[in-house]
Each structure stands twice: as structure tokens, then as C-alpha cells.
Amino acid sequence: RGFAKVRIDGKYGLINKIGNEVISCSYDDVELSFHNGLLLVSKNNKWGLIDETEKVIISFSYESAYSFDNGLFAIKNNGKWGLIDNAEKEIAPCIYDCLVHGFRDGLLEAWKNYGKGFIDMTGKEVIPCIYNKVTGLTNGVIEVQKGYQSMKILKIGEQFTDAYEEIGDFTN
């Protein structure tokens, strides 16, 4: 299902490949693709979610928003980012300065008060936002840096530990 973003009189909508308007040109902005049948759109400089019939599913009340393929949406209120699901249930409160696009191995990089860490898909801060540098989860290990000290955090099941001074690569 390919769509193209179109504009008429300064308002945006979507057309399909045969030129049929699938979302009317009545929005300030629209995302280019549906996620689980929902589309992020902007009206009166606020973002919300509509379905394919343009029924409002999530109210136009967010400063900014973007979607993930897992059914979660990053939303911005009062200059801070959080997460909601497609029923507008809060997953993570709007307390983060940045949520880096894309979950990786169930984790999302989050920035708060000049620190970086990770939250999971339930909104739990599994790696606290206290590091000045973090890398994504690779082979069960996250590399972090606080000040000039680098360390590795090991994921064991759903838990994380920094109890080891050194963690080598896992073998098969």
C-alpha cells in the first residue's frame, strides 16, 4: 500500500497509487504511512491519531509525535517526550528530553536531564538516564560512559547488572 503526501490550499492529505484521496487534504501535516491502521496527523499545530476513515482515535493535543512499528507512539508535551499506546494509555510519562527513534531489542534510548539511558516497552527505565554516552544492546551488553569512566552493563534475562569489571564477548 503506497501513499503519496499531497497538498491543496496549504493542507495535507494522502492519495494512493491510482490517485484516489484516502485522507482528505484537511491537515497541517500527515505522516506518510499507517501504523496498525492509524495515522499521525497535525491539526491546529497539535498532533493526534486518526484511522483510515478519519475518525479521531487520539485527540489533537500533542506538540509533536512519531510512531513506532510496535504500536507505541512518542508524544511531546510541554517540551518533554513520553510514550502512549494506540488507546492513548500512558506508557512513559512526558519527562524525557529526547526519545531516540526506534526500539532495539525491546529498548529505547532516552535522554533526561543531560543523561542518557534506556526504557523498555512498558515505560520502565531499565538503565537509568545518568550516562553521558550509551550504545545499543549488542550480544546482551550495553556500553555506557559516565564522565571518563566506561563500563559495560550485562542483560541477564530481563535484568541488567553492572557487577562485573569486565565482560568479554559471548561465544556460540
PDB file of N, CA, C and O in Angstrom, residues 4 12 18 51 62 73 80 131 139:
ATOM      1  N   ALA A   4       1.100   8.740  -1.285  1.00  0.00           N
ATOM      2  CA  ALA A   4       1.865   9.954  -1.518  1.00  0.00           C
ATOM      3  C   ALA A   4       1.200  11.074  -0.736  1.00  0.00           C
ATOM      4  O   ALA A   4      -0.025  11.169  -0.667  1.00  0.00           O
ATOM      5  N   TYR A  12      -2.631  19.200   4.018  1.00  0.00           N
ATOM      6  CA  TYR A  12      -2.094  17.941   3.522  1.00  0.00           C
ATOM      7  C   TYR A  12      -3.069  16.787   3.683  1.00  0.00           C
ATOM      8  O   TYR A  12      -3.911  16.780   4.581  1.00  0.00           O
ATOM      9  N   ILE A  18      -3.314   5.022  -7.394  1.00  0.00           N
ATOM     10  CA  ILE A  18      -4.178   5.290  -8.552  1.00  0.00           C
ATOM     11  C   ILE A  18      -4.805   6.682  -8.479  1.00  0.00           C
ATOM     12  O   ILE A  18      -5.667   7.028  -9.275  1.00  0.00           O
ATOM     13  N   ASP A  51      -7.996   7.114  12.202  1.00  0.00           N
ATOM     14  CA  ASP A  51      -7.996   5.842  11.498  1.00  0.00           C
ATOM     15  C   ASP A  51      -8.202   6.096  10.007  1.00  0.00           C
ATOM     16  O   ASP A  51      -8.221   7.252   9.559  1.00  0.00           O
ATOM     17  N   TYR A  62      -1.007  17.092  21.207  1.00  0.00           N
ATOM     18  CA  TYR A  62       0.430  16.926  21.403  1.00  0.00           C
ATOM     19  C   TYR A  62       1.227  17.882  20.522  1.00  0.00           C
ATOM     20  O   TYR A  62       0.892  18.101  19.363  1.00  0.00           O
ATOM     21  N   PHE A  73       3.569   5.177  20.461  1.00  0.00           N
ATOM     22  CA  PHE A  73       3.760   6.487  19.859  1.00  0.00           C
ATOM     23  C   PHE A  73       4.509   7.381  20.829  1.00  0.00           C
ATOM     24  O   PHE A  73       4.170   7.445  22.009  1.00  0.00           O
ATOM     25  N   LYS A  80       8.670  18.062  26.622  1.00  0.00           N
ATOM     26  CA  LYS A  80       9.210  16.771  27.060  1.00  0.00           C
ATOM     27  C   LYS A  80       8.503  15.634  26.330  1.00  0.00           C
ATOM     28  O   LYS A  80       7.326  15.729  25.974  1.00  0.00           O
ATOM     29  N   TYR A 131      24.053   8.521  32.234  1.00  0.00           N
ATOM     30  CA  TYR A 131      25.294   8.353  31.486  1.00  0.00           C
ATOM     31  C   TYR A 131      25.422   9.427  30.415  1.00  0.00           C
ATOM     32  O   TYR A 131      24.431   9.868  29.843  1.00  0.00           O
ATOM     33  N   ASN A 139      24.743  -8.306  21.682  1.00  0.00           N
ATOM     34  CA  ASN A 139      25.098  -9.579  22.314  1.00  0.00           C
ATOM     35  C   ASN A 139      24.879  -9.539  23.825  1.00  0.00           C
ATOM     36  O   ASN A 139      25.689 -10.050  24.594  1.00  0.00           O
TER      37      ASN A 139
END
